[in-house]
Short mmCIF file of C-alpha atoms in Angstrom, two decimals:
data_model
loop_
_atom_site.label_atom_id
_atom_site.label_comp_id
_atom_site.label_asym_id
_atom_site.label_seq_id
_atom_site.Cartn_x
_atom_site.Cartn_y
_atom_site.Cartn_z
CA UNK T 1 0.00 0.00 0.00
CA UNK T 2 1.46 3.29 -1.01
CA UNK T 3 1.80 5.97 1.60
CA UNK T 4 0.37 9.23 0.44
CA UNK T 5 2.62 12.20 0.93
CA UNK T 6 1.65 15.82 0.91
CA UNK T 7 3.10 19.26 0.62
CA UNK T 8 1.60 21.75 3.04
CA UNK T 9 1.77 25.47 3.51
CA UNK T 10 2.02 26.30 7.23
CA UNK T 11 1.46 29.78 8.62
CA UNK T 12 3.07 29.56 12.06
CA UNK T 13 3.04 32.18 14.81
CA UNK T 14 6.64 33.07 15.68
CA UNK T 15 7.42 35.21 18.69
CA UNK T 16 10.94 35.65 20.01
CA UNK T 17 10.07 36.40 23.65
CA UNK T 18 7.07 37.33 25.84
CA UNK T 19 7.58 41.02 25.16
CA UNK T 20 8.51 40.75 21.47
CA UNK T 21 6.01 41.42 18.71
CA UNK T 22 5.10 38.17 17.05
CA UNK T 23 3.95 37.47 13.54
CA UNK T 24 3.16 34.69 11.11
CA UNK T 25 5.93 33.02 9.13
CA UNK T 26 5.02 30.78 6.22
CA UNK T 27 6.77 27.43 5.73
CA UNK T 28 6.53 24.66 3.17
CA UNK T 29 6.32 21.34 4.97
CA UNK T 30 6.41 17.76 3.71
CA UNK T 31 4.35 15.18 5.51
CA UNK T 32 2.86 11.76 5.02
CA UNK T 33 -0.51 10.55 6.20
CA UNK T 34 0.92 8.37 8.97
CA UNK T 35 2.57 11.23 10.83
CA UNK T 36 1.02 12.86 13.83
CA UNK T 37 0.68 16.63 13.68
CA UNK T 38 3.57 17.05 16.09
CA UNK T 39 5.76 14.68 14.08
CA UNK T 40 5.08 16.82 11.04
CA UNK T 41 6.35 19.81 13.05
CA UNK T 42 9.37 17.77 14.27
CA UNK T 43 10.33 17.05 10.66
CA UNK T 44 9.91 20.70 9.77
CA UNK T 45 12.07 21.67 12.76
CA UNK T 46 14.81 19.26 11.67
CA UNK T 47 14.93 20.86 8.28
CA UNK T 48 14.93 24.34 9.85
CA UNK T 49 17.86 23.37 12.09
CA UNK T 50 19.79 21.86 9.20
CA UNK T 51 19.41 25.19 7.41
CA UNK T 52 20.67 26.99 10.53
CA UNK T 53 17.26 28.49 11.37
CA UNK T 54 15.59 28.61 14.78
CA UNK T 55 13.21 25.66 15.26
CA UNK T 56 9.57 26.37 16.11
CA UNK T 57 9.06 26.11 19.87
CA UNK T 58 5.97 24.19 20.98
CA UNK T 59 5.04 22.42 24.19
CA UNK T 60 4.68 18.63 24.21
CA UNK T 61 5.34 15.68 26.47
CA UNK T 62 3.54 12.32 26.51
CA UNK T 63 2.24 12.42 22.92
CA UNK T 64 -0.59 10.08 23.80
CA UNK T 65 -3.23 12.59 24.85
CA UNK T 66 -3.08 12.25 28.61
CA UNK T 67 -0.61 14.81 29.94
CA UNK T 68 -2.18 18.08 28.80
CA UNK T 69 1.11 19.64 27.78
CA UNK T 70 0.63 20.13 24.06
CA UNK T 71 -1.79 22.56 22.57
CA UNK T 72 -2.07 24.97 19.69
CA UNK T 73 -4.87 26.51 17.74
CA UNK T 74 -5.06 24.97 14.27
CA UNK T 75 -7.17 26.81 11.70
CA UNK T 76 -9.14 28.43 14.53
CA UNK T 77 -9.74 25.30 16.61
CA UNK T 78 -7.81 24.41 19.76
CA UNK T 79 -6.12 21.00 19.25
CA UNK T 80 -7.28 20.99 15.63
CA UNK T 81 -10.43 19.67 13.97
CA UNK T 82 -10.84 16.27 15.63
CA UNK T 83 -13.25 15.97 18.53
CA UNK T 84 -11.96 14.83 21.89
CA UNK T 85 -8.34 14.69 20.84
CA UNK T 86 -5.27 16.64 21.81
CA UNK T 87 -3.03 17.96 19.07
CA UNK T 88 -0.56 15.09 19.56
CA UNK T 89 -3.35 12.66 18.64
CA UNK T 90 -4.24 14.56 15.49
CA UNK T 91 -2.95 12.74 12.43
CA UNK T 92 -1.92 14.08 9.07
CA UNK T 93 -4.41 11.87 7.26
CA UNK T 94 -6.81 14.70 8.13
CA UNK T 95 -4.99 16.86 5.58
CA UNK T 96 -4.37 16.67 1.86
CA UNK T 97 -1.76 17.86 -0.57
CA UNK T 98 -1.64 21.65 -0.89
CA UNK T 99 -3.58 22.42 2.30
CA UNK T 100 -2.88 25.66 4.14
CA UNK T 101 -2.73 25.43 7.93
CA UNK T 102 -2.70 28.36 10.33
CA UNK T 103 -1.04 27.53 13.66
CA UNK T 104 -1.39 29.91 16.60
CA UNK T 105 -0.70 29.72 20.34
CA UNK T 106 -3.50 29.80 22.95
CA UNK T 107 -4.55 33.45 22.98
CA UNK T 108 -5.29 34.75 26.47
CA UNK T 109 -3.92 37.41 28.78
CA UNK T 110 -3.82 34.71 31.45
CA UNK T 111 -1.55 32.58 29.22
CA UNK T 112 1.28 34.84 28.09
CA UNK T 113 3.35 33.56 25.17
CA UNK T 114 6.81 32.41 26.28
CA UNK T 115 8.05 31.70 22.77
CA UNK T 116 6.33 30.91 19.46
CA UNK T 117 3.53 28.43 20.25
CA UNK T 118 4.59 27.83 23.85
CA UNK T 119 2.48 29.65 26.47
CA UNK T 120 2.88 30.01 30.23
CA UNK T 121 -0.02 28.19 31.92
CA UNK T 122 1.10 28.66 35.51
CA UNK T 123 -2.14 30.58 36.10
CA UNK T 124 -3.82 27.15 36.12
CA UNK T 125 -1.30 25.91 38.70
CA UNK T 126 -2.10 28.85 40.98
CA UNK T 127 -5.86 28.18 40.66
CA UNK T 128 -5.23 24.53 41.59
CA UNK T 129 -3.00 25.47 44.52
CA UNK T 130 -5.68 27.78 45.93
CA UNK T 131 -8.19 24.97 46.54
CA UNK T 132 -7.60 21.85 44.47
CA UNK T 133 -6.75 19.64 47.43
CA UNK T 134 -8.35 17.91 50.39
CA UNK T 135 -6.99 17.81 53.92
CA UNK T 136 -6.26 14.28 55.16
CA UNK T 137 -4.61 12.99 58.31
CA UNK T 138 -1.12 11.68 57.77
CA UNK T 139 -0.20 8.15 58.79
CA UNK T 140 -1.16 4.81 57.32
CA UNK T 141 -3.33 4.62 54.26
CA UNK T 142 -7.03 4.61 55.23
CA UNK T 143 -8.93 1.35 54.81
CA UNK T 144 -10.59 0.88 51.48
CA UNK T 145 -14.31 1.65 51.71
CA UNK T 146 -13.85 3.45 55.05
CA UNK T 147 -15.74 6.31 53.41
CA UNK T 148 -18.60 5.02 51.26
CA UNK T 149 -18.86 6.84 47.91
CA UNK T 150 -22.08 6.66 45.91
CA UNK T 151 -21.62 5.19 42.47
CA UNK T 152 -23.03 8.31 40.77
CA UNK T 153 -20.74 10.58 42.80
CA UNK T 154 -17.72 8.50 41.86
CA UNK T 155 -18.68 8.54 38.17
CA UNK T 156 -19.42 12.26 38.04
CA UNK T 157 -16.28 13.10 39.97
CA UNK T 158 -14.23 10.99 37.55
CA UNK T 159 -15.84 12.78 34.59
CA UNK T 160 -14.59 16.09 35.99
CA UNK T 161 -11.23 14.63 36.99
CA UNK T 162 -10.61 13.73 33.35
CA UNK T 163 -9.50 17.36 32.87
CA UNK T 164 -5.82 17.41 31.91
CA UNK T 165 -5.46 21.19 32.34
CA UNK T 166 -4.37 21.77 28.74
CA UNK T 167 -6.10 25.17 28.48
CA UNK T 168 -8.07 24.48 25.29
CA UNK T 169 -11.21 25.76 27.05
CA UNK T 170 -9.62 29.18 27.58
CA UNK T 171 -8.28 29.18 24.04
CA UNK T 172 -11.69 28.33 22.56
CA UNK T 173 -13.74 30.70 24.72
CA UNK T 174 -14.64 33.97 22.99
CA UNK T 175 -14.10 35.59 26.39
CA UNK T 176 -10.91 33.68 27.26
CA UNK T 177 -12.68 32.48 30.41
CA UNK T 178 -11.24 29.75 32.62
CA UNK T 179 -14.60 28.62 34.02
CA UNK T 180 -14.57 25.13 32.49
CA UNK T 181 -11.14 24.36 33.95
CA UNK T 182 -11.93 25.85 37.36
CA UNK T 183 -15.37 24.21 37.33
CA UNK T 184 -13.85 20.81 36.54
CA UNK T 185 -11.37 21.12 39.40
CA UNK T 186 -14.07 22.24 41.85
CA UNK T 187 -16.54 19.56 40.72
CA UNK T 188 -13.93 16.81 40.84
CA UNK T 189 -13.51 17.26 44.62
CA UNK T 190 -16.88 18.76 45.56
CA UNK T 191 -18.73 15.73 44.19
CA UNK T 192 -16.95 13.37 46.57
CA UNK T 193 -17.49 12.92 50.33
CA UNK T 194 -13.77 13.53 50.85
CA UNK T 195 -14.20 17.00 49.37
CA UNK T 196 -17.08 18.08 51.61
CA UNK T 197 -15.26 19.65 54.62
CA UNK T 198 -13.61 22.30 52.42
CA UNK T 199 -16.31 22.44 49.76
CA UNK T 200 -17.37 26.09 50.01
CA UNK T 201 -13.95 27.48 50.91
CA UNK T 202 -12.64 25.66 47.86
CA UNK T 203 -15.23 27.22 45.57
CA UNK T 204 -14.57 30.70 46.97
CA UNK T 205 -10.77 30.47 46.99
CA UNK T 206 -10.45 28.95 43.52
CA UNK T 207 -12.82 31.48 41.99
CA UNK T 208 -11.05 34.40 43.66
CA UNK T 209 -7.74 33.09 42.30
CA UNK T 210 -9.29 32.64 38.83
CA UNK T 211 -10.38 36.29 38.97
CA UNK T 212 -6.81 37.33 39.77
CA UNK T 213 -5.49 35.73 36.60
CA UNK T 214 -6.83 38.07 33.90
CA UNK T 215 -9.27 35.54 32.40
CA UNK T 216 -12.61 36.68 31.00
CA UNK T 217 -16.13 35.94 32.17
CA UNK T 218 -18.31 33.03 31.10
CA UNK T 219 -21.20 33.76 28.71
CA UNK T 220 -22.34 30.13 28.44
CA UNK T 221 -21.55 29.78 24.75
CA UNK T 222 -20.28 26.25 25.28
CA UNK T 223 -17.28 26.60 22.93
CA UNK T 224 -15.05 25.35 25.79
CA UNK T 225 -16.89 22.05 26.13
CA UNK T 226 -16.77 21.51 22.38
CA UNK T 227 -13.03 22.12 22.28
CA UNK T 228 -12.26 20.05 25.39
CA UNK T 229 -10.22 16.97 24.46
CA UNK T 230 -11.55 15.17 27.54
CA UNK T 231 -15.25 15.87 27.08
CA UNK T 232 -15.72 17.99 30.21
CA UNK T 233 -19.27 19.32 30.10
CA UNK T 234 -20.89 22.61 31.07
CA UNK T 235 -22.50 21.07 34.15
CA UNK T 236 -19.22 21.63 36.02
CA UNK T 237 -19.72 25.38 35.46
CA UNK T 238 -23.24 25.16 36.88
CA UNK T 239 -21.78 23.42 39.93
CA UNK T 240 -19.10 26.11 40.27
CA UNK T 241 -21.82 28.78 40.18
CA UNK T 242 -24.03 26.93 42.66
CA UNK T 243 -21.24 26.32 45.15
CA UNK T 244 -20.01 29.90 44.83
CA UNK T 245 -23.51 31.21 45.54
CA UNK T 246 -23.82 28.87 48.53
CA UNK T 247 -20.38 29.97 49.76
CA UNK T 248 -21.40 33.63 49.55
CA UNK T 249 -24.61 32.96 51.46
CA UNK T 250 -22.72 30.98 54.13
CA UNK T 251 -19.96 33.59 54.40
CA UNK T 252 -22.58 36.17 55.33
CA UNK A 1 -15.50 38.52 52.54
CA UNK A 2 -18.87 40.19 52.76
CA UNK A 3 -21.75 39.15 50.55
CA UNK A 4 -21.78 42.44 48.69
CA UNK A 5 -18.10 42.26 47.73
CA UNK A 6 -18.56 38.61 46.80
CA UNK A 7 -21.32 39.61 44.40
CA UNK A 8 -19.61 42.64 42.91
CA UNK A 9 -16.00 41.60 43.27
CA UNK A 10 -16.00 38.61 40.93
CA UNK A 11 -17.31 37.84 37.46
CA UNK A 12 -19.28 34.92 38.92
CA UNK A 13 -20.99 37.31 41.35
CA UNK A 14 -21.76 39.83 38.61
CA UNK A 15 -23.26 37.04 36.52
CA UNK A 16 -25.49 36.09 39.44
CA UNK A 17 -26.77 39.68 39.66
CA UNK A 18 -27.32 39.61 35.88
CA UNK A 19 -29.26 36.36 36.16
CA UNK A 20 -31.49 37.66 38.97
CA UNK A 21 -32.19 41.02 37.31
CA UNK A 22 -32.76 39.16 34.04
CA UNK A 23 -35.27 36.88 35.75
CA UNK A 24 -37.21 39.97 36.84
CA UNK A 25 -37.32 41.09 33.19
CA UNK A 26 -38.48 37.65 32.12
CA UNK A 27 -41.44 37.90 34.51
CA UNK A 28 -42.05 41.45 33.34
CA UNK A 29 -42.09 40.70 29.59
CA UNK A 30 -44.44 37.78 30.21
CA UNK A 31 -46.83 39.93 32.24
CA UNK A 32 -46.52 42.81 29.74
CA UNK A 33 -47.38 40.57 26.82
CA UNK A 34 -50.21 38.85 28.64
CA UNK A 35 -51.71 42.16 29.78
CA UNK A 36 -51.56 43.56 26.27
CA UNK A 37 -53.52 40.67 24.82
CA UNK A 38 -56.52 42.54 26.30
CA UNK A 39 -56.29 44.67 23.17
CA UNK A 40 -58.07 41.84 21.32
CA UNK A 41 -61.08 42.34 23.64
CA UNK A 42 -61.70 45.86 22.43
CA UNK A 43 -61.02 49.47 23.46
CA UNK A 44 -62.99 49.35 26.70
CA UNK A 45 -61.28 46.26 28.08
CA UNK A 46 -57.83 47.51 27.08
CA UNK A 47 -58.25 50.98 28.56
CA UNK A 48 -59.77 49.43 31.67
CA UNK A 49 -56.64 47.27 32.01
CA UNK A 50 -54.35 50.31 31.55
CA UNK A 51 -56.29 52.17 34.21
CA UNK A 52 -56.26 49.08 36.42
CA UNK A 53 -52.47 49.16 36.52
CA UNK A 54 -52.75 52.53 38.22
CA UNK A 55 -55.53 51.52 40.60
CA UNK A 56 -53.92 48.20 41.50
CA UNK A 57 -53.51 47.70 45.25
CA UNK A 58 -56.43 49.97 46.19
CA UNK A 59 -57.28 50.62 49.04
CA UNK A 60 -53.84 49.71 50.43
CA UNK A 61 -51.83 51.75 47.96
CA UNK A 62 -52.64 55.27 46.82
CA UNK A 63 -53.55 55.77 43.13
CA UNK A 64 -50.60 55.14 40.80
CA UNK A 65 -48.25 53.86 43.48
CA UNK A 66 -48.23 50.26 42.32
CA UNK A 67 -47.17 51.31 38.85
CA UNK A 68 -44.40 53.52 40.18
CA UNK A 69 -43.08 50.87 42.58
CA UNK A 70 -43.14 48.46 39.64
CA UNK A 71 -41.23 50.93 37.50
CA UNK A 72 -38.68 51.58 40.26
CA UNK A 73 -37.95 47.84 40.51
CA UNK A 74 -37.53 47.64 36.74
CA UNK A 75 -35.21 50.65 36.60
CA UNK A 76 -33.10 49.24 39.43
CA UNK A 77 -32.92 45.87 37.66
CA UNK A 78 -31.97 47.61 34.44
CA UNK A 79 -29.14 49.53 36.10
CA UNK A 80 -27.78 46.34 37.71
CA UNK A 81 -28.18 44.31 34.50
CA UNK A 82 -26.53 46.86 32.20
CA UNK A 83 -23.78 47.76 34.62
CA UNK A 84 -22.87 44.09 35.15
CA UNK A 85 -22.97 43.43 31.42
CA UNK A 86 -20.69 46.39 30.74
CA UNK A 87 -18.24 45.38 33.44
CA UNK A 88 -18.14 41.71 32.33
CA UNK A 89 -17.79 42.66 28.67
CA UNK A 90 -14.80 44.88 29.41
CA UNK A 91 -13.19 42.09 31.44
CA UNK A 92 -13.71 39.62 28.61
CA UNK A 93 -12.49 41.94 25.88
CA UNK A 94 -9.32 42.56 27.86
CA UNK A 95 -8.80 38.84 28.50
CA UNK A 96 -8.12 37.77 24.92
CA UNK A 97 -5.14 40.04 24.21
CA UNK A 98 -3.97 39.29 20.67
CA UNK A 99 -6.85 38.23 18.44
CA UNK A 100 -6.87 34.97 16.52
CA UNK A 101 -6.06 35.25 12.85
CA UNK A 102 -8.23 32.27 11.99
CA UNK A 103 -11.62 31.85 13.59
CA UNK A 104 -13.81 28.81 13.76
CA UNK A 105 -17.09 29.40 15.50
CA UNK A 106 -17.23 26.54 17.95
CA UNK A 107 -20.76 25.84 19.08
CA UNK A 108 -21.68 29.53 19.13
CA UNK A 109 -25.27 30.08 18.01
CA UNK A 110 -26.90 33.28 16.81
CA UNK A 111 -28.53 33.85 20.20
CA UNK A 112 -25.40 33.61 22.32
CA UNK A 113 -23.43 35.54 19.75
CA UNK A 114 -25.77 38.54 19.79
CA UNK A 115 -26.20 38.97 23.55
CA UNK A 116 -24.10 42.14 23.81
CA UNK A 117 -25.15 44.00 20.67
CA UNK A 118 -28.68 42.64 21.00
CA UNK A 119 -28.76 44.00 24.54
CA UNK A 120 -27.85 47.47 23.26
CA UNK A 121 -30.58 47.20 20.61
CA UNK A 122 -33.06 46.31 23.36
CA UNK A 123 -31.91 49.21 25.53
CA UNK A 124 -32.51 51.62 22.62
CA UNK A 125 -35.83 49.93 21.93
CA UNK A 126 -37.00 50.28 25.54
CA UNK A 127 -36.12 54.00 25.45
CA UNK A 128 -38.03 54.46 22.18
CA UNK A 129 -40.96 52.34 23.40
CA UNK A 130 -41.37 54.50 26.53
CA UNK A 131 -41.15 57.74 24.53
CA UNK A 132 -43.60 56.28 22.00
CA UNK A 133 -46.39 54.61 23.96
CA UNK A 134 -45.89 55.70 27.59
CA UNK A 135 -45.08 59.40 27.43
CA UNK A 136 -46.21 59.92 23.82
CA UNK A 137 -43.23 62.18 23.08
CA UNK A 138 -42.44 60.39 19.81
CA UNK A 139 -46.06 59.52 19.01
CA UNK A 140 -47.63 61.67 16.27
CA UNK A 141 -51.21 61.25 17.56
CA UNK A 142 -51.04 60.63 21.31
CA UNK A 143 -54.12 60.97 23.52
CA UNK A 144 -53.21 60.68 27.25
CA UNK A 145 -55.42 58.09 28.94
CA UNK A 146 -56.61 56.45 25.69
CA UNK A 147 -54.19 53.54 25.53
CA UNK A 148 -56.19 51.71 22.86
CA UNK A 149 -56.15 54.64 20.46
CA UNK A 150 -52.41 55.20 21.03
CA UNK A 151 -51.76 51.51 20.41
CA UNK A 152 -53.69 51.34 17.15
CA UNK A 153 -52.57 54.71 15.81
CA UNK A 154 -48.97 53.90 16.73
CA UNK A 155 -48.82 50.59 14.87
CA UNK A 156 -50.64 51.91 11.80
CA UNK A 157 -47.33 53.46 10.79
CA UNK A 158 -45.49 50.79 8.79
CA UNK A 159 -41.93 51.93 9.69
CA UNK A 160 -42.84 51.98 13.39
CA UNK A 161 -44.34 48.49 13.18
CA UNK A 162 -41.28 47.19 11.33
CA UNK A 163 -38.99 48.59 14.04
CA UNK A 164 -41.12 46.90 16.71
CA UNK A 165 -41.11 43.60 14.88
CA UNK A 166 -37.34 43.58 14.36
CA UNK A 167 -36.84 44.44 18.01
CA UNK A 168 -39.07 41.54 19.02
CA UNK A 169 -36.80 39.17 17.10
CA UNK A 170 -33.86 40.67 19.04
CA UNK A 171 -35.83 40.15 22.26
CA UNK A 172 -36.53 36.52 21.37
CA UNK A 173 -32.85 35.80 20.78
CA UNK A 174 -31.83 37.60 23.97
CA UNK A 175 -34.45 35.74 26.00
CA UNK A 176 -33.51 32.35 24.59
CA UNK A 177 -29.84 32.55 25.50
CA UNK A 178 -30.44 34.70 28.58
CA UNK A 179 -32.90 32.30 30.17
CA UNK A 180 -30.76 29.26 29.53
CA UNK A 181 -27.74 31.16 30.77
CA UNK A 182 -29.55 32.23 33.95
CA UNK A 183 -30.39 28.59 34.75
CA UNK A 184 -26.74 27.76 34.33
CA UNK A 185 -25.50 30.74 36.38
CA UNK A 186 -27.91 30.10 39.24
CA UNK A 187 -26.90 26.45 39.22
CA UNK A 188 -30.23 24.87 38.20
CA UNK A 189 -28.57 21.84 36.77
CA UNK A 190 -30.10 18.73 38.28
CA UNK A 191 -30.96 15.75 36.07
CA UNK A 192 -34.48 17.08 35.55
CA UNK A 193 -33.39 20.71 35.08
CA UNK A 194 -30.92 19.65 32.41
CA UNK A 195 -33.75 18.20 30.35
CA UNK A 196 -36.07 21.20 30.57
CA UNK A 197 -33.66 24.17 30.50
CA UNK A 198 -33.27 24.41 26.71
CA UNK A 199 -36.89 23.69 25.77
CA UNK A 200 -38.20 26.04 28.46
CA UNK A 201 -35.95 28.87 27.22
CA UNK A 202 -37.08 28.25 23.64
CA UNK A 203 -40.77 28.18 24.56
CA UNK A 204 -40.41 31.39 26.57
CA UNK A 205 -38.61 33.16 23.72
CA UNK A 206 -41.20 32.00 21.18
CA UNK A 207 -44.19 32.93 23.36
CA UNK A 208 -42.92 36.40 24.21
CA UNK A 209 -41.41 37.34 20.83
CA UNK A 210 -44.16 35.63 18.80
CA UNK A 211 -46.91 36.91 21.09
CA UNK A 212 -45.71 40.48 20.86
CA UNK A 213 -45.34 40.24 17.08
CA UNK A 214 -49.11 39.65 16.95
CA UNK A 215 -49.76 43.24 18.06
CA UNK A 216 -48.25 45.21 15.13
CA UNK A 217 -49.35 42.47 12.70
CA UNK A 218 -52.95 42.58 13.88
CA UNK A 219 -53.06 46.38 13.54
CA UNK A 220 -51.41 46.36 10.10
CA UNK A 221 -53.82 43.69 8.83
CA UNK A 222 -56.77 45.60 10.26
CA UNK A 223 -57.69 42.84 12.71
CA UNK A 224 -57.43 45.42 15.51
CA UNK A 225 -58.59 48.89 14.51
#
């Protein structure tokens, strides 16, 4: 079986440093249908290096869709056109000879560009640090089933815990809002009995930290959920809102 | 943190105030439409209803007080709603930074996409509507106290009716996304709520926008004269 090869025209965002003015640079790239999108960029980078040019900087790690490190906006869609996939899982069979592809970094004030397609997502780390934990006594591991967890609670918590923190929700949101990420992290713990003692403090603290980070406000478009590679749904935002409201009422 | 700072200090809090003030408008537009259907029962019934709004609450409230309390609540809701919208919009516009070169509209429907500009259209419409049929300032043939005459004479102008009809489409879109959004913001998201939120928002938008469209159409076709 012959492998089909293709010549592509890539318009890639290049930016020297966080403060530098960036712009698009157009490259011709060769690819075959079996490559992943990141492999296509690796090959391009090799040829750039062999010509003595600076390779394109992009973030990546596991390359199997579970770490949340990679991410770029491809022709206007975070992680590219495939549903529920990260960009490392996107394959070049999606594209054909002569296609033009625009590649941009996540665009948000809360995610400043470090270089080229690589953005600083430590805002997400700070949101997590503000409330994404439970307090547990140290010592031996607790007995299994010491705290009964309802099946539904376990399932719903796991749905929210699927979030890999890649930031596609912020990138997709017309308002660059981080509500889907923050909602997923709140729902993940607040749906479990282990999360109950700190439930309302968690909602308040994480939302206050989210506000600090220059993200926008949610208008319930739902673009985030559509872009999410892990299928996080808008119900986590409803839970965030509900627990915030309850926290405000309790805080008095 | 006090409750007031929690509501005004964060985008989530501002959205809650938008949802609550929006819910007051939802009840208002429903009541407004329902009250105005009296126009189909003739001049006497309609004028009686208009007068009734002023007498409502008698003998506990003096003449006209109910209407003015009602208006004060609406104005307060409007201030809260518009101020929150303005503040949230500025936050969101600032949050993107550099714009995307390529756009792909993910899951964004006409209703959610027109909330901001549609809201401004509605604000202008409300101003015009008050100057047209409440104060009569922009009404060419206004008779104070004769609501039925003002209604019919007002809608007999084709440009005026067209403006009203277009604004009702804007209202329908705003109500559809706004109602769904308010459910989401206030956390009505149980298994049952999830099933009814979208259909309920759609029915509300269709009833209010479609119901109000009947008024200019029935005057233009001569059904109400």
